[in-house]
Structure formats: structure tokens, C-alpha cells
XYZ file of C-alpha atoms in Angstrom:
688
model
C 0.000 0.000 0.000
C 1.679 3.198 -1.179
C -0.794 6.001 -0.545
C -3.478 5.137 2.011
C -7.015 6.384 1.472
C -7.529 6.669 5.202
C -5.769 6.125 8.523
C -6.900 4.401 11.717
C -4.660 5.414 14.616
C -5.039 3.800 18.042
C -3.344 4.256 21.404
C -2.946 1.712 24.194
C -5.988 1.749 26.477
C -4.830 2.929 29.915
C -5.910 0.916 32.944
C -8.488 2.847 34.934
C -6.935 2.100 38.324
C -5.015 5.365 38.627
C -4.281 8.698 36.913
C -1.902 9.263 33.984
C 1.757 10.185 34.520
C 4.510 11.507 32.262
C 5.686 8.013 31.333
C 2.346 7.294 29.678
C 2.386 10.656 27.900
C 5.950 10.262 26.592
C 5.634 6.622 25.585
C 2.280 6.613 23.825
C -0.035 9.591 23.771
C 2.070 12.587 22.708
C 3.754 10.684 19.830
C 0.344 9.500 18.612
C -1.130 12.995 18.829
C 1.819 14.489 16.920
C 1.300 11.915 14.172
C -2.471 12.484 13.991
C -2.212 16.292 13.974
C 0.310 16.043 11.152
C -1.999 13.731 9.163
C -4.889 16.160 9.588
C -2.741 19.149 8.568
C -1.757 17.276 5.414
C -5.400 16.688 4.501
C -5.709 12.983 5.263
C -8.821 11.085 6.306
C -7.885 9.911 9.800
C -9.724 8.587 12.842
C -7.897 8.760 16.172
C -9.198 6.133 18.591
C -8.672 5.657 22.320
C -10.466 4.554 25.444
C -10.137 3.259 28.984
C -9.366 -0.382 29.747
C -11.825 -1.050 32.553
C -11.478 -4.793 33.076
C -8.625 -6.813 34.473
C -7.401 -7.912 37.880
C -5.579 -4.700 38.943
C -8.944 -2.935 39.041
C -10.575 -5.627 41.175
C -7.604 -5.612 43.565
C -7.827 -1.832 43.983
C -11.574 -2.100 44.573
C -11.049 -4.757 47.262
C -8.374 -2.656 48.959
C -10.587 0.440 48.994
C -13.782 -1.355 49.951
C -15.685 -0.212 46.849
C -16.928 -1.850 43.651
C -14.840 -2.170 40.474
C -17.397 0.086 38.762
C -16.682 2.802 41.345
C -12.974 2.573 40.544
C -13.351 2.720 36.761
C -15.897 5.557 36.866
C -13.549 7.643 39.003
C -10.376 7.132 36.971
C -12.005 7.135 33.534
C -13.112 10.714 34.222
C -9.664 11.724 35.538
C -7.792 10.131 32.620
C -10.130 11.528 29.971
C -9.762 15.044 31.434
C -5.963 14.736 31.419
C -5.995 13.871 27.726
C -8.205 16.881 26.986
C -6.012 19.117 29.156
C -2.859 18.107 27.277
C -4.406 18.436 23.823
C -4.603 14.747 22.881
C -7.165 15.134 20.094
C -9.066 11.852 20.024
C -11.923 11.534 17.583
C -13.400 9.128 20.110
C -12.387 8.183 23.637
C -14.519 5.297 24.829
C -14.426 2.721 27.635
C -14.531 -1.063 27.687
C -17.417 -1.102 30.165
C -19.625 0.496 27.487
C -22.474 -1.681 26.136
C -21.185 -1.341 22.559
C -17.866 -2.829 23.637
C -19.439 -5.745 25.496
C -21.501 -6.442 22.385
C -18.538 -6.131 19.984
C -16.191 -8.288 22.067
C -18.873 -10.945 22.591
C -19.611 -11.108 18.859
C -15.903 -11.346 18.061
C -15.537 -14.274 20.469
C -18.629 -16.029 19.076
C -17.363 -15.617 15.487
C -14.019 -17.225 16.321
C -15.725 -19.919 18.388
C -18.116 -20.768 15.537
C -15.172 -21.030 13.126
C -13.428 -23.480 15.451
C -10.565 -21.077 16.147
C -10.463 -21.880 19.878
C -9.334 -24.935 21.804
C -11.421 -25.875 24.852
C -9.291 -27.447 27.550
C -9.729 -28.466 31.162
C -6.567 -27.789 33.091
C -5.304 -27.265 36.604
C -5.168 -23.618 37.655
C -4.024 -21.981 40.869
C -6.824 -21.760 43.439
C -7.054 -19.947 46.787
C -9.253 -22.078 49.049
C -9.605 -19.374 51.700
C -10.749 -16.765 49.130
C -12.792 -19.454 47.328
C -11.632 -18.377 43.871
C -9.213 -19.155 41.073
C -6.196 -16.874 40.949
C -5.910 -15.134 37.609
C -3.108 -12.822 36.507
C -2.197 -10.396 39.246
C -3.921 -12.315 41.998
C -0.704 -14.370 41.986
C 2.813 -13.261 42.907
C 5.870 -15.475 42.701
C 9.370 -15.894 41.305
C 9.780 -15.292 37.564
C 11.011 -18.492 35.902
C 13.166 -16.474 33.488
C 14.927 -13.745 35.534
C 14.345 -14.803 39.159
C 12.422 -11.661 40.137
C 10.634 -12.690 43.347
C 7.717 -10.289 42.813
C 6.586 -11.299 39.338
C 2.873 -11.253 38.544
C 0.992 -14.240 37.195
C 0.754 -12.856 33.669
C 3.945 -10.845 33.239
C 7.232 -10.064 34.955
C 7.695 -6.312 35.214
C 11.431 -6.778 35.713
C 12.287 -8.598 32.476
C 9.035 -8.069 30.530
C 8.430 -11.789 29.952
C 4.811 -12.908 29.590
C 3.883 -16.228 31.174
C 1.090 -18.157 32.863
C 0.476 -18.029 36.601
C 1.281 -21.754 36.843
C 4.785 -21.019 35.495
C 5.704 -19.026 38.615
C 8.086 -20.509 41.171
C 6.801 -20.421 44.770
C 3.502 -18.708 43.873
C 1.420 -16.994 46.553
C -2.080 -15.573 46.544
C -2.149 -11.770 46.397
C -5.511 -11.921 48.177
C -4.659 -13.907 51.320
C -0.921 -14.557 51.048
C -1.582 -18.305 51.138
C 0.168 -20.858 48.972
C -2.435 -21.792 46.339
C -3.437 -25.270 45.318
C -4.214 -26.611 41.837
C -7.828 -27.135 40.828
C -9.395 -28.151 37.547
C -11.272 -25.598 35.421
C -12.240 -25.292 31.737
C -11.031 -22.444 29.511
C -10.948 -21.409 25.869
C -7.512 -21.005 24.258
C -6.312 -19.227 21.125
C -3.810 -21.609 19.479
C -1.061 -19.154 18.596
C 1.066 -22.045 17.347
C -1.474 -22.475 14.538
C -0.630 -18.955 13.320
C 3.137 -19.182 13.816
C 4.023 -19.657 10.146
C 1.860 -16.706 9.123
C 3.304 -14.470 11.857
C 6.841 -15.452 10.964
C 6.310 -14.503 7.321
C 4.248 -11.353 8.039
C 6.552 -9.922 10.726
C 10.008 -11.434 10.327
C 9.991 -11.214 6.529
C 7.421 -8.510 5.767
C 8.365 -5.935 8.425
C 12.071 -6.508 8.819
C 12.947 -3.082 7.446
C 10.103 -0.808 8.520
C 9.378 -1.815 12.153
C 11.507 -0.361 14.932
C 14.363 -2.649 16.036
C 13.036 -2.939 19.601
C 9.612 -4.038 18.303
C 10.970 -6.404 15.674
C 13.467 -7.893 18.124
C 10.877 -8.679 20.788
C 8.562 -10.273 18.206
C 11.405 -12.348 16.770
C 12.353 -13.577 20.226
C 8.791 -14.682 20.913
C 8.323 -16.402 17.561
C 11.718 -18.097 17.646
C 10.906 -19.408 21.129
C 7.830 -21.145 19.715
C 4.261 -19.925 20.138
C 1.837 -21.796 22.379
C -1.943 -21.708 22.963
C -3.001 -18.854 25.221
C -6.153 -18.733 27.311
C -8.745 -16.143 26.260
C -10.988 -16.640 29.317
C -10.560 -16.299 33.059
C -12.387 -17.334 36.233
C -13.484 -13.883 37.420
C -16.699 -12.008 38.107
C -15.565 -8.643 36.655
C -15.445 -8.375 32.876
C -17.354 -9.528 29.797
C -19.161 -12.823 30.439
C -18.004 -15.668 28.175
C -20.799 -16.023 25.588
C -20.653 -19.806 25.271
C -22.081 -22.893 26.927
C -20.054 -23.683 30.018
C -18.905 -20.081 30.342
C -20.804 -19.383 33.548
C -18.637 -17.608 36.148
C -16.003 -16.809 33.529
C -15.109 -13.629 31.637
C -13.073 -12.811 28.555
C -9.432 -12.379 29.472
C -8.554 -8.671 29.473
C -5.830 -9.039 26.835
C -8.449 -10.523 24.503
C -11.183 -7.940 25.071
C -9.045 -4.769 25.408
C -7.721 -4.496 21.802
C -11.225 -5.164 20.519
C -11.932 -1.876 22.322
C -10.326 -0.103 19.362
C -13.003 -1.560 17.108
C -15.911 -0.814 19.457
C -14.659 2.760 19.984
C -14.516 3.218 16.192
C -18.093 1.925 15.944
C -19.158 4.422 18.618
C -17.502 7.279 16.700
C -19.009 6.221 13.379
C -22.525 5.975 14.832
C -22.226 9.463 16.287
C -20.793 10.988 13.097
C -23.073 9.125 10.670
C -20.179 7.225 9.072
C -19.482 3.642 8.119
C -16.916 2.165 10.529
C -15.968 -0.872 8.456
C -13.636 0.782 5.890
C -11.460 1.983 8.801
C -10.901 -1.635 9.853
C -11.565 -3.772 6.799
C -10.418 -1.859 3.699
C -6.946 -2.761 2.377
C -6.409 0.918 1.490
C -6.565 1.850 5.193
C -3.339 2.237 7.165
C -3.688 0.950 10.748
C -1.090 2.111 13.289
C -0.980 1.176 17.000
C 0.895 3.494 19.407
C 1.889 1.572 22.533
C 4.607 1.103 25.162
C 7.092 -1.766 24.998
C 5.171 -3.801 27.580
C 2.345 -4.168 25.035
C 4.384 -5.214 21.988
C 3.508 -8.906 22.107
C -0.228 -8.242 22.467
C -0.382 -5.820 19.513
C 2.104 -7.491 17.185
C 1.421 -11.182 17.747
C -1.781 -11.898 19.685
C -4.178 -9.239 18.325
C -3.050 -9.793 14.694
C -3.607 -13.544 15.224
C -7.134 -12.766 16.429
C -7.807 -10.493 13.442
C -6.384 -13.046 11.030
C -8.499 -15.790 12.580
C -11.648 -13.664 12.224
C -10.789 -13.163 8.561
C -12.268 -9.811 7.546
C -9.943 -7.305 9.233
C -6.775 -5.562 8.073
C -3.557 -5.938 10.068
C -1.469 -3.111 11.536
C 0.938 -1.459 9.140
C 3.183 -0.399 12.021
C 3.417 -0.590 15.806
C 5.957 2.119 16.752
C 6.310 1.144 20.418
C 8.517 3.252 22.650
C 10.751 2.106 25.486
C 10.234 3.281 29.099
C 10.802 6.739 30.579
C 12.553 6.881 33.946
C 12.319 9.736 36.433
C 15.451 11.242 37.981
C 17.378 8.003 37.457
C 14.737 5.643 38.865
C 11.972 3.594 37.271
C 8.567 5.274 37.328
C 6.401 3.589 39.953
C 2.722 4.162 40.655
C 2.795 2.251 43.939
C 5.807 4.193 45.215
C 4.450 7.556 44.008
C 7.637 7.999 41.998
C 5.974 9.835 39.142
C 4.910 13.208 37.808
C 1.117 12.984 37.644
C -0.522 15.079 34.943
C -3.205 16.673 37.172
C -0.499 17.704 39.664
C 1.742 19.058 36.893
C -1.000 21.431 35.761
C -1.482 22.643 39.323
C 2.223 23.499 39.556
C 2.653 24.677 35.936
C -0.706 26.120 34.866
C -1.009 26.748 31.137
C 2.337 25.084 30.393
C 1.144 21.873 28.745
C 3.277 22.555 25.674
C 6.443 22.768 27.753
C 5.913 19.233 29.008
C 4.862 17.990 25.564
C 8.020 19.475 24.042
C 10.412 18.177 26.710
C 8.915 14.675 26.603
C 9.181 14.655 22.793
C 12.723 16.045 22.703
C 13.786 13.364 25.193
C 11.416 10.587 24.071
C 12.449 6.957 24.786
C 12.163 5.998 21.117
C 15.039 3.517 20.908
C 16.075 3.012 24.539
C 14.893 3.861 28.040
C 15.437 7.559 28.717
C 15.509 9.679 31.855
C 13.313 12.679 32.650
C 14.994 15.149 34.989
C 13.645 18.448 36.245
C 16.951 20.141 35.427
C 16.622 19.072 31.783
C 12.995 20.259 31.821
C 14.187 23.680 33.029
C 17.057 23.829 30.522
C 14.922 22.931 27.511
C 12.256 25.435 28.525
C 14.660 28.296 29.213
C 17.282 27.627 26.516
C 15.038 26.446 23.675
C 11.388 27.404 24.072
C 12.051 30.784 25.719
C 15.422 31.756 24.243
C 14.892 30.476 20.698
C 11.215 30.067 19.762
C 9.697 32.639 22.113
C 12.483 35.157 21.661
C 12.212 35.108 17.866
C 8.438 35.556 17.826
C 8.546 38.301 20.442
C 11.157 40.301 18.534
C 9.288 39.989 15.238
C 5.929 41.045 16.698
C 7.327 43.859 18.850
C 9.340 45.367 15.972
C 6.424 45.074 13.509
C 4.185 46.971 15.917
C 6.903 49.492 16.706
C 7.883 50.272 13.101
C 4.651 49.678 11.184
C 1.807 49.745 13.739
C 1.364 45.997 13.259
C 0.994 46.119 9.465
C 3.051 43.605 7.436
C 5.320 45.830 5.323
C 5.759 45.518 1.563
C 9.210 44.160 0.709
C 11.512 45.945 -1.672
C 14.107 44.098 -3.734
C 15.085 40.772 -2.162
C 18.754 40.171 -1.473
C 20.349 36.741 -1.784
C 20.047 36.056 1.947
C 16.325 36.822 1.799
C 15.727 34.488 -1.125
C 17.764 31.724 0.501
C 15.827 32.150 3.746
C 12.440 32.025 2.011
C 13.551 28.921 0.078
C 14.679 27.272 3.325
C 11.248 27.911 4.898
C 9.663 25.994 2.023
C 11.948 23.008 2.647
C 10.924 22.531 6.281
C 7.478 20.901 5.787
C 9.052 17.994 3.897
C 11.980 17.720 6.300
C 9.722 17.570 9.368
C 7.237 15.304 7.574
C 9.975 12.822 6.703
C 10.860 12.432 10.377
C 7.226 12.166 11.487
C 6.360 9.561 8.872
C 9.276 7.438 10.085
C 8.039 7.858 13.696
C 11.144 9.863 14.643
C 9.346 12.454 16.704
C 12.423 13.604 18.629
C 14.121 14.387 15.340
C 10.984 16.084 13.996
C 10.662 18.329 17.069
C 14.256 19.491 16.669
C 13.732 20.238 12.963
C 10.760 22.400 13.963
C 12.987 24.181 16.498
C 15.621 24.616 13.773
C 13.122 26.767 11.867
C 12.923 29.046 14.924
C 16.728 29.029 15.043
C 16.736 30.109 11.399
C 14.509 33.040 12.332
C 16.731 34.103 15.210
C 19.867 33.926 13.083
C 18.236 35.835 10.245
C 17.233 38.686 12.584
C 20.567 38.674 14.413
C 22.499 38.900 11.126
C 20.160 41.445 9.494
C 19.904 43.690 12.590
C 16.746 45.606 11.560
C 16.986 47.716 14.760
C 20.191 49.195 13.311
C 19.220 49.210 9.629
C 16.017 51.206 10.345
C 18.203 54.201 11.117
C 19.828 54.225 7.677
C 17.669 52.211 5.253
C 13.902 52.150 5.787
C 13.190 50.098 2.638
C 15.716 47.395 3.550
C 14.153 47.169 7.017
C 10.725 46.508 5.479
C 12.153 43.564 3.543
C 13.855 42.144 6.624
C 10.676 42.325 8.697
C 8.573 40.915 5.845
C 10.844 37.837 5.605
C 10.902 37.404 9.398
C 7.095 37.476 9.467
C 6.978 34.700 6.848
C 9.119 32.543 9.154
C 6.790 33.330 12.081
C 3.743 32.371 10.028
C 5.358 29.089 8.940
C 6.131 28.308 12.581
C 2.495 28.887 13.518
C 1.502 25.997 11.242
C 4.478 23.640 11.534
C 4.624 23.827 15.355
C 1.022 22.662 15.785
C 1.708 18.903 16.116
C 4.311 19.546 18.820
C 3.090 22.741 20.516
C -0.666 22.909 19.809
C -1.510 25.482 22.484
C 1.406 27.680 21.448
C 0.445 27.328 17.793
C -3.045 28.598 18.581
C -1.626 31.573 20.524
C 0.770 32.390 17.698
C -1.971 32.183 15.070
C -4.040 34.591 17.182
C -1.101 37.001 17.519
C -0.548 36.893 13.754
C -4.316 37.157 13.126
C -4.372 34.060 10.930
C -8.169 34.081 11.229
C -8.222 37.215 9.036
C -6.480 35.411 6.188
C -8.568 33.938 3.391
C -8.260 30.529 5.072
C -5.992 28.588 7.417
C -2.575 27.763 5.957
C -2.104 24.022 5.403
C 1.100 22.070 5.882
C 1.584 21.741 2.130
C 1.017 25.451 1.525
C 3.958 26.353 3.752
C 6.061 24.567 1.139
C 4.258 25.869 -1.944
C 2.856 29.354 -1.290
C 5.158 32.255 -2.068
C 3.463 34.430 0.555
C 2.155 33.241 3.946
C 1.483 36.653 5.530
C 0.696 39.197 2.799
C 1.792 42.828 2.902
C -0.927 44.979 4.416
C -2.109 42.241 6.804
C -2.425 43.507 10.388
C -1.062 41.435 13.240
C -1.860 41.749 16.946
C 0.149 42.840 19.941
C 3.049 40.854 21.395
C 2.282 38.166 23.950
C 4.883 36.001 25.693
C 4.554 32.429 24.490
C 6.789 30.924 27.195
C 8.067 32.045 30.584
C 11.347 31.236 32.285
C 11.305 28.451 34.880
C 13.223 29.532 37.973
C 15.500 27.406 40.189
C 13.083 27.623 43.137
C 10.292 26.093 41.043
C 12.492 23.150 40.072
C 13.660 22.678 43.652
C 10.040 22.331 44.786
C 9.593 19.440 42.353
C 12.812 17.795 43.527
C 11.728 18.240 47.147
C 8.401 16.582 46.339
C 10.204 13.561 44.885
C 12.588 13.435 47.836
C 9.589 13.356 50.172
C 8.197 10.392 48.195
C 11.543 8.624 48.443
C 11.713 9.097 52.213
C 8.106 7.988 52.646
C 8.880 4.803 50.683
C 11.989 4.120 52.724
C 10.039 4.605 55.942
C 7.223 2.345 54.736
C 9.661 -0.375 53.681
C 11.941 -0.117 56.703
C 12.133 -3.433 58.504
C 12.016 -3.271 62.286
C 14.563 -5.672 63.737
C 12.968 -8.569 65.607
C 13.295 -8.864 69.369
C 16.501 -10.502 70.553
C 16.579 -13.491 72.889
C 14.929 -12.918 76.251
C 17.255 -12.077 79.152
C 16.520 -12.151 82.890
C 16.643 -9.220 85.291
C 20.052 -10.161 86.641
C 21.503 -9.877 83.117
C 20.039 -6.397 82.752
C 21.413 -5.173 86.101
C 24.948 -6.004 84.923
C 24.695 -3.138 82.391
C 26.031 0.141 83.832
C 24.712 3.039 81.706
C 25.531 6.618 82.673
C 24.787 10.133 81.465
C 27.864 11.684 79.886
C 29.062 14.627 77.766
C 31.418 14.551 74.776
C 34.152 17.100 75.486
C 36.582 16.388 72.605
C 36.312 14.708 69.197
C 38.589 14.011 66.258
C 38.616 11.766 63.205
C 40.475 8.480 63.407
C 43.283 8.659 60.816
C 42.660 6.518 57.699
C 39.245 5.413 58.998
C 36.083 6.547 57.165
C 33.548 5.737 59.883
C 35.360 6.273 63.198
C 35.573 9.258 65.561
C 37.814 9.269 68.650
C 35.852 10.876 71.507
C 36.783 12.123 74.973
C 33.729 11.626 77.183
C 33.087 12.961 80.695
C 31.144 10.088 82.280
C 30.905 11.687 85.724
C 33.126 8.853 86.945
C 36.085 9.831 84.816
C 37.094 11.216 81.429
C 37.685 8.335 79.042
C 38.370 7.604 75.390
C 35.609 5.986 73.327
C 35.931 5.110 69.626
C 32.536 5.404 67.892
C 31.470 4.552 64.289
C 29.524 7.795 63.697
C 31.856 9.747 61.399
C 29.555 9.354 58.346
C 26.690 11.021 60.218
C 28.497 13.676 62.280
C 31.572 15.900 62.077
C 33.794 16.226 65.160
C 32.567 19.807 65.615
C 28.918 18.707 65.661
C 29.299 16.259 68.562
C 31.377 18.287 71.006
C 29.077 19.240 73.913
C 26.520 16.514 73.109
C 24.807 14.836 76.085
C 24.988 11.096 75.557
C 24.149 7.748 77.125
C 27.289 5.677 77.775
C 27.665 1.975 78.547
C 30.630 2.371 80.914
C 31.301 -1.217 82.030
C 31.900 -2.637 78.554
C 35.252 -4.405 78.399
C 37.914 -2.201 76.715
C 38.685 -2.972 73.068
C 41.547 -1.811 70.836
C 40.417 -0.228 67.554
C 43.201 0.727 65.106
C 45.607 1.011 68.024
C 43.327 3.147 70.210
C 41.765 1.556 73.311
C 38.044 2.242 73.481
C 36.538 2.204 76.984
C 32.786 2.028 76.542
C 29.995 2.518 74.024
C 27.741 5.459 73.071
C 24.089 4.435 72.600
C 22.704 5.302 69.120
C 19.681 4.568 66.961
C 18.636 5.411 63.352
C 16.071 7.892 62.010
C 13.679 6.942 59.186
C 16.141 8.223 56.570
C 18.975 6.079 57.958
C 20.799 8.862 59.827
C 22.308 8.003 63.222
C 20.674 9.671 66.228
C 22.007 9.937 69.793
C 19.937 8.248 72.512
C 20.356 10.903 75.161
C 18.590 12.494 78.161
C 16.256 15.316 77.106
C 16.539 17.279 80.381
C 19.492 19.663 80.628
C 19.922 19.510 84.420
C 20.672 15.777 84.523
C 24.273 15.568 85.777
C 27.054 13.523 84.241
C 27.542 10.193 85.995
C 23.912 9.606 86.931
C 22.983 5.983 86.349
C 20.262 5.000 83.859
C 18.009 2.237 85.122
């Protein structure tokens, strides 16, 4: 297929058991939106489909933990997630949910079609069962050791450490996530999709057909799976939350979430088509349609192997042309974690950075994990905002608009004779749509965003070299030409920045009064029209597109993450168990006294040791203490301490230590003195 008649673009359906964070945005939703906005600007017929994945075990677990129903959970987070997508300009044509009646109907019909064609295997097998909870343990109701990498906290369907998908019965030392009990095996019947039946087709379609156009990380994961040999995979589960299995013997069972969720793309398209009065089938069944799935790397197998096998088995659907999955985004050097609150949540970002959605979109795109895991840092966020968006893009636009209003009362001047630099600059503008498009069409959104920024750099350099603020004093006609050319660059930016900076693009179009032009400039017209902003057109007043992010603002974000880190450490801190019981006579042998440190110095060539002189009230003695990593000598002089004075002397690095200072640890691991909190307690008093 060379030139598609239409495009169907989908994004991974987020689980509705929590809000969206920057990892989701960077990995899936911003790249997809950039691609879709570009397709629309180039005049293509495109439908952009999304929705919430509202089935699956994580949702039922969260509901159990919070004492509410699964429906309560999905209703709450569907609304939050949908609002976040609207807030960040993700322009879905339809955002649905898998709890919708149209989805239940579509998924049920899909299952029945495959069942009627004999595409499933019905098998009775032994599955893990929790007798205390009186239920089979599907997916994330089981935790155990991953058989591939040894991760001791692998889920029953997938190991989040190595990314391997497996069955719950494959886990080593499995335990129930509900009760913590060791499960037993119990017989149950399920329907399986025989992936091995489709192995030859998948090998030819992926390993031969998409060797050159799929991303290496996607192709490599698919090849690994296929080379390992495909096996039947269950499409049903013993649960009470989900789409009931529409077959005899399916009572008490639901469609497995990995089976029903991708069908959500189809049901969401149906919902859109019904609302818009369109026919949905060409978007899924016409060979002239290009289908593209935007996902994260944890969904590669489902979208490249399992869902295509389902579509192929059904027989009337097209297969995805590409699945440009991204790798993972880390945060300040650590893996993003919902459970540990190690994330930047989109609702919270907008509270702290109101109106700055484009800054986050740009930074996430410029640092997107397209080929490998990448790291988001707040310092990089600040640098890209201040050094690129403010200093390059914003600075250029501000200078152009301010000078046009200052010299010509906002009227685009008529150019006089063009010099070579002007002609070269105007020709370069016309080259940018194809340059940026080439990157976008190859799913290189980082590269595309930098090409867009290069157009702003061109504008800055042109103004800096031409110096209209100096030329105006000696050559009014030359100044008109300079400003006319600069305004053409600004107008091109207003159109070409839209996929990356949609809110900024709208602001810029308003400043340049694009609405007063005959019609909106298309992507292609930036490359073909000789004039984008005609002479005589009036623009508006200057408005700052971006504002500088100060150090204090960044520090607040770092402090917030540090607080999360400390809270996690405190929550995970293991309290040492009680030591063996002693009798009272043993305790009375301990002689603990109040003392004061009167001198302190570091032990030479010892990282942890301080040599202390301590007034115990009995005498002044030397005590060597391993506290040098928590305190300087200056900090401890004058400290009131508790001293075990009748501990047998011990030589440490040639210094005899006569006693022990009592210490404990704070939540963040820092040593703390165990000392009397009343100042008038004299040295030498016994502690009993």
C-alpha cells in the first residue's frame, strides 16, 4: 500500500486504576497525537481512537483494597484520565471505555465468530486456586518468582522486571495476592487461542514482511517470541468482573482482558461512526486503510502477535501497518512507579505549571524513549524550557511582533528588492514541511521536534544577522524587507509547530491574526505558497509564548520527589525482631551513665570512626565510635549522651576504646544519639 485512502490510529488503552503520569504521555499519547495532527494538517482522512481499559485484575484488587466496587474505581479514573488527555491536547476523535455496552456487544460477537469457526481450543486444566478466598487466581492475583529472571515479585501474567509474559502456573513459589496463602491446583475449563497455529503466518508477516520498517526494539521482541515457539493462550478467566463468556459452560467466567481490550479499538470506532453518521468498516476492513498502533514496549507482544492472530483468525480485518512502540521513561534516574508515588502525575503538573502543557509535551518529545529507556529530569525540563522554548522560539516571535508593531503599527510591510540572503531564507522555509514530515512519517518524533525548532533558530539567526533595529536608522526600505521575511518565518512556525506545541500554535496564530487570512494555511502550503502573511495584513500585539522556569520552582519538584523517596523508605523499613529474652540479673549487669562529649577528632585513615573524649561523671575516658559518616567532630562536642561504661575495653586501630555510646537510626537512615532530654541531669547519673 503506497498512498493510504484513510488512517486508523489507536493508542494503548490505559488501565483505569489510577491517573496518567509523564511516562504514559511520553511513551504513547504525545507521539500518537503528533502523528495524527500532522496527518490532519496534510489533509488525510484519519480517525484517532482511544479509550479506557476497565477490566482486568488490577482494578478488582484496587476495589477490594478500597472497599468499593470495580465500577466505582473505573468511573472515578475514567473521568480523571479523559480530562488529562483533553487538558494536554490529545485530540481523540473518540475516547470510549470497555465497560460500554457497545464494547461488550462487539467483544462478545468477536468471540462467538471465532468460536463458531473453530478457532479456539477448549481445555480443562489445573489452575491456581485460593481455598480461603474461594476463587481461582488469575493474573495479578498471583505473585511469585519469575522463571526467566528470578524476580521474586513477578505477577501471574507478566514479569515487570524482564518483561516476559507467562502463565500463573509457570511461577516458582507462587502466593495468593488476596490472602498470602500458597495456592493449590484445581481443575477448570477455559478457551484457548492456538497461537502455534498462526506461527508460520506471523513469521512470514513480521520477520519477513516488516524486517525493514518496524523499529528494532519491536521487531526484536517479536522475533524472540516467535523463535521461542508460540503456544496456545487462554482467552478466558475465572473472574466475576469483565465480559461474560458467551458460550455454553462459560458461567462464572469472563473474557481475558488481553483478549477484550484491543477489541476496544473496534468498538470505539463503531461508537464514533454511529455518532458521526459514518461507516466504521472501511477503517478496519479496507486494504487501502493504514492501521497504526501506538503503545509502550510492555504491550508489543499483544499488539504485534496476539491481536493480529485474532484479526487473522476472524478473517475480515486488516492488520497493523506499524506498531511504533517506545521504550520506558525513567524519572530522575529511577523507574517510574505508581505504587511508590515515583511519578509526575498530569493533574499535579498542571497545578504546579498552569497553562504550560506545551512545555511538558516538548520536553517529553525532545527526550522521548524511542530507541532506549530515557531519563526525565527536572533540570533538563528547566534547561529545555529556558534555553530552547524561551530563548529560541519565544524570543524570535517576540522580537518579530514587537518590531512590527513598533515600526509599522502591526501592518506587514511591503518588501523591496530581495537580497540573496532573503531568497535563501524564504527557500529554506519551504523546505521545512518535507523535512519535518519525513521524520514524522518514520516515527522519529524527537528528530521532527528538533527540525521544527531549527526553523525558529533560522529566524533568530536571520534577525541577528540582518539587525533591523540598526538598519532602520539608515535604510527604511531594507528594514521593510527584513521584517517581511521574518514574518513569513513566524507564520510558517504557527503551522508547523502545531503537532508539537498545539496550544502555542493557537496563541501564535491569534497574535498573527491568521483568522483574518482567506483561510488557514495548510502544511503543504507552507512549502508551496510564495506568501504566507501578505503585505498589508495587520497582526496583533506581542504576547509572551513561554516564561522562564526559575530554580526555586524546580527545587520544589525535587523536594516533592525526595519526600516520596523518604516515605517509601520509611514504609519499607524493617524493624529488627526482638533478641533473645534475658533475665533481670543480666540487665542489672549493664552500667549506663549520662555523659558529655568534650573532645572529638577523626580516626586517621578510617572513614567511619571518631575518637571521643567523654566525661562520664566517673572519669574522662576515650571511646571510639562509628559515627563519622553522620556527624563531624565539631557537631558532637558538647553533646549529652548515654554511655555503657562497664563494657570491656577494646583496641580499635591502636586506640583503646573504653565504653559505648548508645545510638539509633532515624527513618532516613541517619544516626541519632539516645540521650537524656533534660538539661539539668548531671554527668555520671545511672540510667536504670
